PDB file of C-alpha atoms in Angstrom:
ATOM      1  CA  UNK A   1      97.825 134.762 114.759  1.00  0.00           C
ATOM      2  CA  UNK A   2     100.158 134.109 111.821  1.00  0.00           C
ATOM      3  CA  UNK A   3      99.816 130.687 110.238  1.00  0.00           C
ATOM      4  CA  UNK A   4     103.413 130.817 108.959  1.00  0.00           C
ATOM      5  CA  UNK A   5     104.882 128.397 111.574  1.00  0.00           C
ATOM      6  CA  UNK A   6     102.177 125.816 110.883  1.00  0.00           C
ATOM      7  CA  UNK A   7     102.730 126.094 107.123  1.00  0.00           C
ATOM      8  CA  UNK A   8     106.463 125.533 107.571  1.00  0.00           C
ATOM      9  CA  UNK A   9     105.964 122.600 109.946  1.00  0.00           C
ATOM     10  CA  UNK A  10     103.366 120.919 107.749  1.00  0.00           C
ATOM     11  CA  UNK A  11     105.642 121.428 104.736  1.00  0.00           C
ATOM     12  CA  UNK A  12     108.549 119.736 106.508  1.00  0.00           C
ATOM     13  CA  UNK A  13     106.318 116.863 107.611  1.00  0.00           C
ATOM     14  CA  UNK A  14     104.760 116.493 104.136  1.00  0.00           C
ATOM     15  CA  UNK A  15     108.190 115.897 102.637  1.00  0.00           C
ATOM     16  CA  UNK A  16     108.516 112.849 104.884  1.00  0.00           C
ATOM     17  CA  UNK A  17     104.968 111.502 104.889  1.00  0.00           C
ATOM     18  CA  UNK A  18     102.356 113.679 103.185  1.00  0.00           C
ATOM     19  CA  UNK A  19      99.506 111.236 103.766  1.00  0.00           C
ATOM     20  CA  UNK A  20     100.144 111.208 107.514  1.00  0.00           C
ATOM     21  CA  UNK A  21     100.017 115.017 107.584  1.00  0.00           C
ATOM     22  CA  UNK A  22      96.684 115.164 105.751  1.00  0.00           C
ATOM     23  CA  UNK A  23      95.258 112.434 107.990  1.00  0.00           C
ATOM     24  CA  UNK A  24      96.487 114.010 111.230  1.00  0.00           C
ATOM     25  CA  UNK A  25      95.392 117.537 110.385  1.00  0.00           C
ATOM     26  CA  UNK A  26      91.999 116.304 109.233  1.00  0.00           C
ATOM     27  CA  UNK A  27      91.448 114.311 112.418  1.00  0.00           C
ATOM     28  CA  UNK A  28      92.617 117.201 114.592  1.00  0.00           C
ATOM     29  CA  UNK A  29      90.163 119.475 112.803  1.00  0.00           C
ATOM     30  CA  UNK A  30      87.257 117.034 113.118  1.00  0.00           C
ATOM     31  CA  UNK A  31      87.821 116.560 116.847  1.00  0.00           C
ATOM     32  CA  UNK A  32      88.155 120.271 117.495  1.00  0.00           C
ATOM     33  CA  UNK A  33      91.820 120.091 118.487  1.00  0.00           C
ATOM     34  CA  UNK A  34      92.938 122.380 115.674  1.00  0.00           C
ATOM     35  CA  UNK A  35      90.853 125.459 114.959  1.00  0.00           C
ATOM     36  CA  UNK A  36      93.031 126.467 111.989  1.00  0.00           C
ATOM     37  CA  UNK A  37      92.480 123.226 110.044  1.00  0.00           C
ATOM     38  CA  UNK A  38      90.559 123.869 106.785  1.00  0.00           C
ATOM     39  CA  UNK A  39      87.279 122.050 106.180  1.00  0.00           C
ATOM     40  CA  UNK A  40      88.720 120.501 103.012  1.00  0.00           C
ATOM     41  CA  UNK A  41      91.128 118.391 105.072  1.00  0.00           C
ATOM     42  CA  UNK A  42      88.281 117.261 107.331  1.00  0.00           C
ATOM     43  CA  UNK A  43      86.119 115.828 104.570  1.00  0.00           C
ATOM     44  CA  UNK A  44      85.481 112.075 105.037  1.00  0.00           C
ATOM     45  CA  UNK A  45      86.545 111.146 101.500  1.00  0.00           C
ATOM     46  CA  UNK A  46      89.846 113.013 101.949  1.00  0.00           C
ATOM     47  CA  UNK A  47      90.518 111.246 105.235  1.00  0.00           C
ATOM     48  CA  UNK A  48      89.660 107.826 103.772  1.00  0.00           C
ATOM     49  CA  UNK A  49      91.990 108.266 100.790  1.00  0.00           C
ATOM     50  CA  UNK A  50      94.742 109.628 103.030  1.00  0.00           C
ATOM     51  CA  UNK A  51      94.294 106.707 105.428  1.00  0.00           C
ATOM     52  CA  UNK A  52      94.525 104.092 102.676  1.00  0.00           C
ATOM     53  CA  UNK A  53      97.595 105.703 101.122  1.00  0.00           C
ATOM     54  CA  UNK A  54      99.176 106.105 104.547  1.00  0.00           C
ATOM     55  CA  UNK A  55      98.736 102.362 105.136  1.00  0.00           C
ATOM     56  CA  UNK A  56     100.381 101.628 101.770  1.00  0.00           C
ATOM     57  CA  UNK A  57     103.288 103.917 102.618  1.00  0.00           C
ATOM     58  CA  UNK A  58     103.636 102.369 106.072  1.00  0.00           C
ATOM     59  CA  UNK A  59     104.359  99.025 104.395  1.00  0.00           C
ATOM     60  CA  UNK A  60     106.433 100.168 101.404  1.00  0.00           C
ATOM     61  CA  UNK A  61     108.524 102.499 103.541  1.00  0.00           C
ATOM     62  CA  UNK A  62     109.910  99.637 105.625  1.00  0.00           C
ATOM     63  CA  UNK A  63     111.108  97.366 102.804  1.00  0.00           C
ATOM     64  CA  UNK A  64     114.677  97.903 101.531  1.00  0.00           C
ATOM     65  CA  UNK A  65     114.847  99.277  97.965  1.00  0.00           C
ATOM     66  CA  UNK A  66     111.050  99.355  97.758  1.00  0.00           C
ATOM     67  CA  UNK A  67     111.233 102.436  99.974  1.00  0.00           C
ATOM     68  CA  UNK A  68     113.533 104.175  97.485  1.00  0.00           C
ATOM     69  CA  UNK A  69     111.217 103.308  94.586  1.00  0.00           C
ATOM     70  CA  UNK A  70     108.321 104.740  96.604  1.00  0.00           C
ATOM     71  CA  UNK A  71     110.341 107.876  97.376  1.00  0.00           C
ATOM     72  CA  UNK A  72     111.167 108.349  93.702  1.00  0.00           C
ATOM     73  CA  UNK A  73     107.495 108.093  92.780  1.00  0.00           C
ATOM     74  CA  UNK A  74     106.675 110.734  95.427  1.00  0.00           C
ATOM     75  CA  UNK A  75     109.281 113.287  94.382  1.00  0.00           C
ATOM     76  CA  UNK A  76     106.482 115.357  92.879  1.00  0.00           C
ATOM     77  CA  UNK A  77     103.627 114.245  95.157  1.00  0.00           C
ATOM     78  CA  UNK A  78     105.148 115.348  98.470  1.00  0.00           C
ATOM     79  CA  UNK A  79     106.118 118.900  97.435  1.00  0.00           C
ATOM     80  CA  UNK A  80     102.708 119.354  95.790  1.00  0.00           C
ATOM     81  CA  UNK A  81     101.024 118.116  98.955  1.00  0.00           C
ATOM     82  CA  UNK A  82     103.087 120.522 101.048  1.00  0.00           C
ATOM     83  CA  UNK A  83     102.133 123.406  98.752  1.00  0.00           C
ATOM     84  CA  UNK A  84      98.446 122.397  98.767  1.00  0.00           C
ATOM     85  CA  UNK A  85      98.282 122.102 102.553  1.00  0.00           C
ATOM     86  CA  UNK A  86     100.132 125.400 102.980  1.00  0.00           C
ATOM     87  CA  UNK A  87      97.744 127.213 100.649  1.00  0.00           C
ATOM     88  CA  UNK A  88      94.726 125.727 102.442  1.00  0.00           C
ATOM     89  CA  UNK A  89      96.054 126.763 105.840  1.00  0.00           C
ATOM     90  CA  UNK A  90      96.726 130.287 104.575  1.00  0.00           C
ATOM     91  CA  UNK A  91      93.263 130.517 103.053  1.00  0.00           C
ATOM     92  CA  UNK A  92      91.711 129.424 106.348  1.00  0.00           C
ATOM     93  CA  UNK A  93      93.727 131.909 108.391  1.00  0.00           C
ATOM     94  CA  UNK A  94      93.827 134.875 106.029  1.00  0.00           C
ATOM     95  CA  UNK A  95      97.097 136.050 107.599  1.00  0.00           C
ATOM     96  CA  UNK A  96      99.336 134.905 104.725  1.00  0.00           C
ATOM     97  CA  UNK A  97      98.842 135.020 100.930  1.00  0.00           C
ATOM     98  CA  UNK A  98      97.912 131.629  99.477  1.00  0.00           C
ATOM     99  CA  UNK A  99     100.692 131.729  96.872  1.00  0.00           C
ATOM    100  CA  UNK A 100     103.367 132.573  99.439  1.00  0.00           C
ATOM    101  CA  UNK A 101     102.154 129.810 101.740  1.00  0.00           C
ATOM    102  CA  UNK A 102     102.084 127.346  98.865  1.00  0.00           C
ATOM    103  CA  UNK A 103     105.651 128.219  97.873  1.00  0.00           C
ATOM    104  CA  UNK A 104     106.860 127.910 101.459  1.00  0.00           C
ATOM    105  CA  UNK A 105     105.090 124.612 102.086  1.00  0.00           C
ATOM    106  CA  UNK A 106     106.149 123.143  98.754  1.00  0.00           C
ATOM    107  CA  UNK A 107     109.800 124.166  98.950  1.00  0.00           C
ATOM    108  CA  UNK A 108     110.108 122.963 102.545  1.00  0.00           C
ATOM    109  CA  UNK A 109     108.508 119.650 101.593  1.00  0.00           C
ATOM    110  CA  UNK A 110     110.908 119.288  98.668  1.00  0.00           C
ATOM    111  CA  UNK A 111     113.895 119.857 100.962  1.00  0.00           C
ATOM    112  CA  UNK A 112     112.753 117.355 103.595  1.00  0.00           C
ATOM    113  CA  UNK A 113     111.830 114.853 100.878  1.00  0.00           C
ATOM    114  CA  UNK A 114     115.372 115.147  99.528  1.00  0.00           C
ATOM    115  CA  UNK A 115     116.742 114.393 103.004  1.00  0.00           C
ATOM    116  CA  UNK A 116     114.439 111.399 103.430  1.00  0.00           C
ATOM    117  CA  UNK A 117     115.092 109.931  99.974  1.00  0.00           C
ATOM    118  CA  UNK A 118     118.851 110.478 100.194  1.00  0.00           C
ATOM    119  CA  UNK A 119     119.061 108.958 103.655  1.00  0.00           C
ATOM    120  CA  UNK A 120     117.152 105.896 102.494  1.00  0.00           C
ATOM    121  CA  UNK A 121     119.533 105.421  99.567  1.00  0.00           C
ATOM    122  CA  UNK A 122     122.431 105.459 102.003  1.00  0.00           C
ATOM    123  CA  UNK A 123     120.718 103.055 104.396  1.00  0.00           C
ATOM    124  CA  UNK A 124     119.965 100.663 101.544  1.00  0.00           C
ATOM    125  CA  UNK A 125     123.694 100.066 101.086  1.00  0.00           C
ATOM    126  CA  UNK A 126     123.537  98.176 104.383  1.00  0.00           C
ATOM    127  CA  UNK A 127     122.943  94.415 103.991  1.00  0.00           C
ATOM    128  CA  UNK A 128     120.443  94.154 106.863  1.00  0.00           C
ATOM    129  CA  UNK A 129     116.796  95.316 106.649  1.00  0.00           C
ATOM    130  CA  UNK A 130     116.429  96.392 110.302  1.00  0.00           C
ATOM    131  CA  UNK A 131     117.810  99.888 109.633  1.00  0.00           C
ATOM    132  CA  UNK A 132     114.975 100.643 107.190  1.00  0.00           C
ATOM    133  CA  UNK A 133     112.333  99.507 109.665  1.00  0.00           C
ATOM    134  CA  UNK A 134     113.766 101.506 112.577  1.00  0.00           C
ATOM    135  CA  UNK A 135     114.255 104.629 110.448  1.00  0.00           C
ATOM    136  CA  UNK A 136     110.719 104.401 109.074  1.00  0.00           C
ATOM    137  CA  UNK A 137     109.227 104.086 112.564  1.00  0.00           C
ATOM    138  CA  UNK A 138     111.305 107.048 113.748  1.00  0.00           C
ATOM    139  CA  UNK A 139     110.105 109.142 110.800  1.00  0.00           C
ATOM    140  CA  UNK A 140     106.456 108.251 111.416  1.00  0.00           C
ATOM    141  CA  UNK A 141     106.708 109.058 115.126  1.00  0.00           C
ATOM    142  CA  UNK A 142     108.602 112.269 114.379  1.00  0.00           C
ATOM    143  CA  UNK A 143     105.973 113.491 111.919  1.00  0.00           C
ATOM    144  CA  UNK A 144     103.113 112.593 114.279  1.00  0.00           C
ATOM    145  CA  UNK A 145     104.801 114.205 117.275  1.00  0.00           C
ATOM    146  CA  UNK A 146     105.805 117.456 115.568  1.00  0.00           C
ATOM    147  CA  UNK A 147     102.457 117.938 113.788  1.00  0.00           C
ATOM    148  CA  UNK A 148     100.548 117.252 117.017  1.00  0.00           C
ATOM    149  CA  UNK A 149     102.824 119.647 118.908  1.00  0.00           C
ATOM    150  CA  UNK A 150     102.210 122.281 116.226  1.00  0.00           C
ATOM    151  CA  UNK A 151      98.508 122.286 117.066  1.00  0.00           C
ATOM    152  CA  UNK A 152      99.306 123.741 120.500  1.00  0.00           C
ATOM    153  CA  UNK A 153     102.683 125.431 120.029  1.00  0.00           C
ATOM    154  CA  UNK A 154     103.147 126.234 116.316  1.00  0.00           C
ATOM    155  CA  UNK A 155     106.171 128.479 116.828  1.00  0.00           C
ATOM    156  CA  UNK A 156     108.106 125.941 118.892  1.00  0.00           C
ATOM    157  CA  UNK A 157     107.135 123.143 116.485  1.00  0.00           C
ATOM    158  CA  UNK A 158     108.436 125.182 113.546  1.00  0.00           C
ATOM    159  CA  UNK A 159     111.775 125.625 115.333  1.00  0.00           C
ATOM    160  CA  UNK A 160     111.983 121.864 115.918  1.00  0.00           C
ATOM    161  CA  UNK A 161     111.150 121.201 112.246  1.00  0.00           C
ATOM    162  CA  UNK A 162     113.812 123.704 111.138  1.00  0.00           C
ATOM    163  CA  UNK A 163     116.449 122.062 113.360  1.00  0.00           C
ATOM    164  CA  UNK A 164     115.516 118.598 112.075  1.00  0.00           C
ATOM    165  CA  UNK A 165     115.646 119.795 108.480  1.00  0.00           C
ATOM    166  CA  UNK A 166     119.029 121.479 108.927  1.00  0.00           C
ATOM    167  CA  UNK A 167     120.385 118.434 110.752  1.00  0.00           C
ATOM    168  CA  UNK A 168     119.092 116.139 108.024  1.00  0.00           C
ATOM    169  CA  UNK A 169     120.733 118.197 105.298  1.00  0.00           C
ATOM    170  CA  UNK A 170     124.017 118.119 107.230  1.00  0.00           C
ATOM    171  CA  UNK A 171     123.842 114.345 107.651  1.00  0.00           C
ATOM    172  CA  UNK A 172     123.058 114.008 103.952  1.00  0.00           C
ATOM    173  CA  UNK A 173     126.332 115.728 103.084  1.00  0.00           C
ATOM    174  CA  UNK A 174     128.235 113.051 105.007  1.00  0.00           C
ATOM    175  CA  UNK A 175     126.226 110.268 103.326  1.00  0.00           C
ATOM    176  CA  UNK A 176     126.963 111.340  99.750  1.00  0.00           C
ATOM    177  CA  UNK A 177     129.490 108.523  99.201  1.00  0.00           C
ATOM    178  CA  UNK A 178     126.997 105.883 100.342  1.00  0.00           C
ATOM    179  CA  UNK A 179     124.285 107.371  98.136  1.00  0.00           C
ATOM    180  CA  UNK A 180     126.612 107.156  95.139  1.00  0.00           C
ATOM    181  CA  UNK A 181     127.313 103.525  96.022  1.00  0.00           C
ATOM    182  CA  UNK A 182     123.560 102.833  96.097  1.00  0.00           C
ATOM    183  CA  UNK A 183     123.045 104.459  92.694  1.00  0.00           C
ATOM    184  CA  UNK A 184     125.952 102.478  91.202  1.00  0.00           C
ATOM    185  CA  UNK A 185     124.649  99.177  92.569  1.00  0.00           C
ATOM    186  CA  UNK A 186     121.160  99.914  91.228  1.00  0.00           C
ATOM    187  CA  UNK A 187     122.595 100.725  87.794  1.00  0.00           C
ATOM    188  CA  UNK A 188     124.616  97.507  87.845  1.00  0.00           C
ATOM    189  CA  UNK A 189     121.533  95.454  88.746  1.00  0.00           C
ATOM    190  CA  UNK A 190     119.653  97.095  85.897  1.00  0.00           C
ATOM    191  CA  UNK A 191     122.447  96.241  83.461  1.00  0.00           C
ATOM    192  CA  UNK A 192     122.540  92.635  84.675  1.00  0.00           C
ATOM    193  CA  UNK A 193     118.788  92.428  84.210  1.00  0.00           C
ATOM    194  CA  UNK A 194     119.089  93.597  80.623  1.00  0.00           C
ATOM    195  CA  UNK A 195     121.917  91.132  79.983  1.00  0.00           C
ATOM    196  CA  UNK A 196     119.823  88.264  81.349  1.00  0.00           C
ATOM    197  CA  UNK A 197     117.018  89.090  78.914  1.00  0.00           C
ATOM    198  CA  UNK A 198     119.283  89.074  75.851  1.00  0.00           C
ATOM    199  CA  UNK A 199     119.169  85.648  74.109  1.00  0.00           C
ATOM    200  CA  UNK A 200     122.536  83.950  73.606  1.00  0.00           C
ATOM    201  CA  UNK A 201     123.795  83.143  71.098  1.00  0.00           C
ATOM    202  CA  UNK A 202     122.015  85.964  69.208  1.00  0.00           C
ATOM    203  CA  UNK A 203     119.908  85.074  66.232  1.00  0.00           C
TER     204      UNK A 203
END
């Protein structure tokens, strides 16, 4: 069976929460739920690190503005994780070249990361913090549900991931003005911070 749908789905999920994907796949492999999960993802040290980082993300992801800082720091991490997981899955299956799987997983993760980061910038223009918390919970549940579904129905899960990705990109187009507002407000806060550090009168 081709591992292509699972690579695509894991890439999409990695762009949202890479640590959750590693943790879920590893646990599914250890418990025998997923036969296509590579041994590397099932190693105890990998699961422990993924679990700790997942807990950190679970907190940071729900705090306004902190979530955007976290997303910025993971602009490289998530696509690399998607590429790494894709290559591992391809190596385990043997039905897809490792390089092709890595490119697919990494590019899909980059696209979904862009949707997540852009959406959070738009949400952060709202004065109340509840939106961040609700959106973060929805993302976590979505990643868990789609990855778990992919263990049993990889083709259907890949279709769901593709629809979610396309829908997210479409929503992002409509949120461009709010994202620009977020970037302007962040730049203004940075300028005010510099002004506050300048002694007055100079000299």
